[in-house]
Amino acid sequence: MKKSAWVVLTLMIALGGAGAVFLWRQPAEIQPVKLQAPSQQDTEIDESSGRDLLEYALSGLGETDLNHLQNEIGTYANENDQLRVDDTLFAQYVRYKKALAQLTLPDTSQNIRERLMALNDALLALQSEYFTPEQQAQLFGDENRWRQLAIDKLDIQEHALDEAEQRSQMVQINAELPDYLQKSERNATMVTALIAADSQSEQNRYLRRAELVGESGAQRLAELDSQRASFKAQLDDYLQQRSEILADEQLGEQEKEQQITALREQYFDPVQWRRVEALERIYGQSE
């Protein structure tokens, strides 16, 4: 039995793989660029990295011909030397993506570390087949580091003698990361700890938050908790009354819609209406 490449790609993303990021802007600022497909005209070209630019270009495939994209990526990159991409690299990347879509891994009973190692080895081998070491570092450096970091952490958890040794070794491997990845790792660890604190009592939750983000940060999070609780109570009351309106057989569809709109305006500020409407749909699907 084989795991599809989609599973592979999902694992890559979960471990910090880079993907195209679309940065939205106001329509009035749109300046059409040949590199962009019609559906991308309300977005900015992602120049976060050379790989992000390649992914952005490929996301328009289907609306734009591949040869056209290759020509345009070359022209665009020539005007943006810092991106270090060209039409040749784009062609290599397209071939790599096609090969990646065909990549399969054996579905064995191996533990998670062994499966991750198999994935890591397969991806590194595929990258080496299509790119030079420099290109690999340019396109996949961060992704590969995150995957190796996940493997190192599993090794530590398996072999460290106690929790204190685990923490010490974790600190050591984190210190070997570039500064920006260290910051990202610290943020991810902090978010995980904050989520875990949610299950504690109110007092212990506040104390744990204060340890993680300081006294002022803990206060802001407590205020946010209060706002969320207030909104939830308000939403529950609103949804209950909305259900009663929908169940009233004496009302026509238009009357129901009018009454629900009036109820929504009574309970919520205008800036919340779109959010509430989305929650209504979710609530309706769960009934």
Short mmCIF file of C-alpha atoms in Angstrom, two decimals:
data_model
loop_
_atom_site.label_atom_id
_atom_site.label_comp_id
_atom_site.label_asym_id
_atom_site.label_seq_id
_atom_site.Cartn_x
_atom_site.Cartn_y
_atom_site.Cartn_z
CA MET A 1 0.00 0.00 0.00
CA LYS A 2 1.40 3.40 -0.92
CA LYS A 3 1.01 6.82 0.58
CA SER A 4 0.10 9.41 -2.00
CA ALA A 5 2.20 12.46 -2.67
CA TRP A 6 -0.60 14.54 -1.19
CA VAL A 7 0.09 12.96 2.19
CA VAL A 8 3.74 13.71 1.68
CA LEU A 9 3.00 17.33 0.91
CA THR A 10 0.72 17.60 3.95
CA LEU A 11 3.50 16.34 6.19
CA MET A 12 5.90 18.80 4.63
CA ILE A 13 3.57 21.70 5.37
CA ALA A 14 2.97 20.49 8.91
CA LEU A 15 6.73 20.45 9.50
CA GLY A 16 7.20 23.98 8.28
CA GLY A 17 7.43 23.60 4.53
CA ALA A 18 7.25 26.87 2.70
CA GLY A 19 4.30 27.60 0.43
CA ALA A 20 3.07 30.46 -1.63
CA VAL A 21 1.73 33.33 0.44
CA PHE A 22 -0.65 35.76 -1.21
CA LEU A 23 -0.55 39.30 0.12
CA TRP A 24 -3.83 41.08 -0.51
CA ARG A 25 -4.16 44.73 -1.39
CA GLN A 26 -6.92 47.11 -2.28
CA PRO A 27 -8.29 46.90 -5.86
CA ALA A 28 -7.45 50.53 -6.46
CA GLU A 29 -3.74 49.68 -6.14
CA ILE A 30 -3.77 46.82 -8.65
CA GLN A 31 -1.26 47.14 -11.45
CA PRO A 32 -1.62 44.12 -13.79
CA VAL A 33 1.63 42.24 -14.37
CA LYS A 34 2.14 39.73 -17.16
CA LEU A 35 3.34 37.13 -14.66
CA GLN A 36 -0.09 37.17 -13.01
CA ALA A 37 -3.03 35.04 -14.12
CA PRO A 38 -6.44 36.75 -14.30
CA SER A 39 -7.48 35.40 -10.88
CA GLN A 40 -4.31 36.83 -9.32
CA GLN A 41 -4.91 40.43 -10.36
CA ASP A 42 -6.09 41.38 -6.85
CA THR A 43 -2.95 39.98 -5.18
CA GLU A 44 0.68 41.02 -4.93
CA ILE A 45 3.37 38.85 -6.45
CA ASP A 46 5.01 36.97 -3.59
CA GLU A 47 8.69 37.92 -3.51
CA SER A 48 9.33 36.58 0.00
CA SER A 49 11.88 34.21 -1.53
CA GLY A 50 12.81 32.72 -4.88
CA ARG A 51 10.77 29.62 -4.11
CA ASP A 52 7.74 31.67 -3.11
CA LEU A 53 7.92 33.43 -6.46
CA LEU A 54 8.05 30.09 -8.29
CA GLU A 55 5.07 28.77 -6.30
CA TYR A 56 3.15 31.97 -6.95
CA ALA A 57 3.74 31.65 -10.68
CA LEU A 58 2.69 28.00 -10.69
CA SER A 59 -0.51 28.79 -8.82
CA GLY A 60 -1.72 30.54 -11.98
CA LEU A 61 -1.21 27.44 -14.09
CA GLY A 62 -4.42 26.45 -15.82
CA GLU A 63 -5.24 30.04 -16.61
CA THR A 64 -1.82 30.68 -18.10
CA ASP A 65 0.29 28.52 -20.40
CA LEU A 66 3.38 26.92 -18.85
CA ASN A 67 5.71 28.20 -21.58
CA HIS A 68 4.32 31.70 -21.11
CA LEU A 69 4.94 31.45 -17.36
CA GLN A 70 8.50 30.32 -17.94
CA ASN A 71 9.21 33.29 -20.21
CA GLU A 72 7.58 35.72 -17.83
CA ILE A 73 9.39 34.37 -14.76
CA GLY A 74 12.67 34.94 -16.56
CA THR A 75 11.74 38.52 -17.47
CA TYR A 76 10.42 39.27 -14.00
CA ALA A 77 13.45 37.77 -12.25
CA ASN A 78 15.84 39.78 -14.44
CA GLU A 79 14.25 42.90 -13.02
CA ASN A 80 14.57 41.57 -9.46
CA ASP A 81 18.10 40.19 -9.16
CA GLN A 82 17.85 39.51 -5.42
CA LEU A 83 15.38 36.66 -6.06
CA ARG A 84 18.07 34.54 -7.74
CA VAL A 85 15.69 32.70 -10.04
CA ASP A 86 15.46 32.45 -13.82
CA ASP A 87 13.54 30.58 -16.50
CA THR A 88 15.96 27.64 -16.31
CA LEU A 89 15.44 27.21 -12.57
CA PHE A 90 11.71 27.52 -13.12
CA ALA A 91 11.81 24.64 -15.63
CA GLN A 92 13.80 22.54 -13.15
CA TYR A 93 11.29 23.34 -10.43
CA VAL A 94 8.38 22.29 -12.65
CA ARG A 95 10.07 18.93 -13.34
CA TYR A 96 10.72 18.51 -9.62
CA LYS A 97 7.08 19.20 -8.76
CA LYS A 98 5.94 16.63 -11.31
CA ALA A 99 8.30 14.05 -9.80
CA LEU A 100 7.15 14.98 -6.31
CA ALA A 101 3.55 14.28 -7.31
CA GLN A 102 4.63 10.72 -8.16
CA LEU A 103 6.60 10.18 -4.97
CA THR A 104 5.33 7.30 -2.81
CA LEU A 105 6.48 5.86 0.49
CA PRO A 106 5.92 2.37 1.84
CA ASP A 107 3.12 2.20 4.39
CA THR A 108 4.83 0.18 7.08
CA SER A 109 4.40 -0.30 10.80
CA GLN A 110 7.53 1.75 11.50
CA ASN A 111 7.38 4.31 14.31
CA ILE A 112 6.91 7.98 13.53
CA ARG A 113 10.66 8.70 13.62
CA GLU A 114 11.40 5.99 11.06
CA ARG A 115 8.59 7.18 8.80
CA LEU A 116 9.84 10.74 9.07
CA MET A 117 13.38 9.61 8.29
CA ALA A 118 12.10 7.76 5.21
CA LEU A 119 10.27 10.89 4.09
CA ASN A 120 13.31 13.06 4.73
CA ASP A 121 15.64 10.75 2.80
CA ALA A 122 13.24 10.54 -0.15
CA LEU A 123 12.80 14.30 -0.36
CA LEU A 124 16.53 15.04 -0.08
CA ALA A 125 17.27 12.49 -2.78
CA LEU A 126 14.66 13.98 -5.08
CA GLN A 127 15.97 17.49 -4.48
CA SER A 128 19.52 16.35 -5.26
CA GLU A 129 18.32 14.83 -8.52
CA TYR A 130 17.01 18.14 -9.83
CA PHE A 131 19.06 20.85 -8.08
CA THR A 132 22.61 21.72 -7.15
CA PRO A 133 23.48 21.93 -3.41
CA GLU A 134 23.31 25.72 -3.65
CA GLN A 135 19.88 25.60 -5.27
CA GLN A 136 18.70 23.09 -2.66
CA ALA A 137 19.76 25.46 0.11
CA GLN A 138 18.08 28.37 -1.65
CA LEU A 139 14.76 26.64 -2.33
CA PHE A 140 14.41 24.12 0.48
CA GLY A 141 16.84 25.20 3.20
CA ASP A 142 14.30 26.15 5.86
CA GLU A 143 11.96 23.28 5.04
CA ASN A 144 14.79 20.76 5.37
CA ARG A 145 15.97 22.31 8.64
CA TRP A 146 12.49 22.07 10.16
CA ARG A 147 12.19 18.44 9.14
CA GLN A 148 15.61 17.61 10.59
CA LEU A 149 14.71 19.51 13.75
CA ALA A 150 11.60 17.35 14.14
CA ILE A 151 13.76 14.21 13.79
CA ASP A 152 16.28 15.53 16.33
CA LYS A 153 13.50 16.22 18.81
CA LEU A 154 12.17 12.70 18.46
CA ASP A 155 15.69 11.38 19.07
CA ILE A 156 15.98 13.46 22.22
CA GLN A 157 12.61 12.33 23.53
CA GLU A 158 13.58 8.72 22.93
CA HIS A 159 17.08 8.74 24.37
CA ALA A 160 17.28 11.53 26.98
CA LEU A 161 17.53 10.23 30.55
CA ASP A 162 15.09 12.69 32.10
CA GLU A 163 13.12 15.88 31.45
CA ALA A 164 16.02 18.13 32.51
CA GLU A 165 18.32 16.48 29.97
CA GLN A 166 15.64 16.79 27.31
CA ARG A 167 15.35 20.53 27.91
CA SER A 168 19.14 20.94 27.85
CA GLN A 169 19.49 19.11 24.55
CA MET A 170 16.53 20.97 23.04
CA VAL A 171 18.18 24.28 23.93
CA GLN A 172 21.40 23.10 22.32
CA ILE A 173 19.88 22.11 18.97
CA ASN A 174 17.76 25.27 18.89
CA ALA A 175 20.90 27.35 19.40
CA GLU A 176 22.33 25.90 16.19
CA LEU A 177 19.44 27.28 14.13
CA PRO A 178 19.65 30.67 12.33
CA ASP A 179 18.29 33.53 14.44
CA TYR A 180 15.03 33.88 12.51
CA LEU A 181 14.32 30.14 12.84
CA GLN A 182 15.16 30.26 16.55
CA LYS A 183 12.57 33.01 16.95
CA SER A 184 10.01 31.00 15.01
CA GLU A 185 10.71 27.92 17.13
CA ARG A 186 10.39 29.92 20.35
CA ASN A 187 7.07 31.33 19.17
CA ALA A 188 5.77 27.88 18.25
CA THR A 189 6.82 26.50 21.64
CA MET A 190 5.19 29.42 23.44
CA VAL A 191 1.93 29.02 21.52
CA THR A 192 1.85 25.32 22.39
CA ALA A 193 2.39 26.14 26.06
CA LEU A 194 -0.32 28.82 26.00
CA ILE A 195 -2.79 26.37 24.48
CA ALA A 196 -1.92 23.79 27.14
CA ALA A 197 -2.53 26.42 29.84
CA ASP A 198 -6.13 26.87 28.66
CA SER A 199 -7.12 23.62 30.38
CA GLN A 200 -5.92 24.83 33.80
CA SER A 201 -7.89 26.67 36.46
CA GLU A 202 -8.31 30.42 36.00
CA GLN A 203 -5.63 31.26 38.57
CA ASN A 204 -3.10 28.71 37.35
CA ARG A 205 -3.78 29.70 33.74
CA TYR A 206 -3.02 33.34 34.58
CA LEU A 207 0.21 32.42 36.40
CA ARG A 208 1.39 30.22 33.54
CA ARG A 209 0.63 32.92 31.00
CA ALA A 210 2.54 35.45 33.08
CA GLU A 211 5.57 33.14 32.96
CA LEU A 212 5.32 32.90 29.18
CA VAL A 213 4.35 36.39 28.04
CA GLY A 214 4.72 38.61 31.11
CA GLU A 215 2.19 40.22 33.40
CA SER A 216 0.80 42.67 30.85
CA GLY A 217 0.47 39.91 28.25
CA ALA A 218 -1.37 37.69 30.74
CA GLN A 219 -3.75 40.55 31.49
CA ARG A 220 -4.50 41.09 27.80
CA LEU A 221 -5.15 37.37 27.35
CA ALA A 222 -7.48 37.40 30.37
CA GLU A 223 -9.37 40.31 28.83
CA LEU A 224 -9.58 38.38 25.57
CA ASP A 225 -10.98 35.37 27.45
CA SER A 226 -13.65 37.61 28.94
CA GLN A 227 -14.53 39.07 25.53
CA ARG A 228 -14.77 35.60 23.99
CA ALA A 229 -16.98 34.33 26.82
CA SER A 230 -19.23 37.37 26.48
CA PHE A 231 -19.49 36.93 22.72
CA LYS A 232 -20.25 33.22 23.07
CA ALA A 233 -23.05 33.87 25.55
CA GLN A 234 -24.44 36.56 23.25
CA LEU A 235 -24.17 34.28 20.22
CA ASP A 236 -25.85 31.36 22.01
CA ASP A 237 -28.80 33.57 22.98
CA TYR A 238 -29.04 34.95 19.45
CA LEU A 239 -28.90 31.51 17.82
CA GLN A 240 -31.62 30.24 20.13
CA GLN A 241 -33.95 33.08 19.15
CA ARG A 242 -33.00 32.63 15.51
CA SER A 243 -33.96 28.95 15.70
CA GLU A 244 -37.35 29.90 17.13
CA ILE A 245 -37.94 32.28 14.25
CA LEU A 246 -36.98 29.65 11.69
CA ALA A 247 -39.30 27.13 13.34
CA ASP A 248 -42.30 29.48 13.34
CA GLU A 249 -44.59 28.05 10.66
CA GLN A 250 -46.79 31.15 10.69
CA LEU A 251 -43.99 33.23 9.17
CA GLY A 252 -43.12 33.30 5.49
CA GLU A 253 -39.52 33.05 4.28
CA GLN A 254 -39.22 36.78 3.69
CA GLU A 255 -40.62 37.57 7.15
CA LYS A 256 -38.20 35.15 8.76
CA GLU A 257 -35.30 36.74 6.95
CA GLN A 258 -36.40 40.23 8.00
CA GLN A 259 -36.79 39.22 11.64
CA ILE A 260 -33.43 37.46 11.73
CA THR A 261 -31.74 40.51 10.19
CA ALA A 262 -33.37 42.76 12.82
CA LEU A 263 -32.30 40.34 15.56
CA ARG A 264 -28.72 40.28 14.28
CA GLU A 265 -28.61 44.09 14.23
CA GLN A 266 -30.02 44.16 17.77
CA TYR A 267 -27.40 41.80 19.18
CA PHE A 268 -24.23 42.69 17.29
CA ASP A 269 -22.25 45.65 15.98
CA PRO A 270 -22.09 46.03 12.18
CA VAL A 271 -18.43 44.93 12.11
CA GLN A 272 -19.51 41.58 13.58
CA TRP A 273 -22.35 40.82 11.16
CA ARG A 274 -20.29 38.96 8.57
CA ARG A 275 -18.67 36.84 11.25
CA VAL A 276 -22.06 36.04 12.78
CA GLU A 277 -23.48 35.09 9.37
CA ALA A 278 -20.60 32.65 8.89
CA LEU A 279 -21.26 31.17 12.33
CA GLU A 280 -24.94 30.85 11.45
CA ARG A 281 -24.01 28.67 8.46
CA ILE A 282 -21.75 26.52 10.62
CA TYR A 283 -24.46 26.22 13.26
CA GLY A 284 -27.01 25.30 10.60
CA GLN A 285 -24.78 22.54 9.20
CA SER A 286 -24.28 21.01 12.67
CA GLU A 287 -27.99 20.83 13.47
#
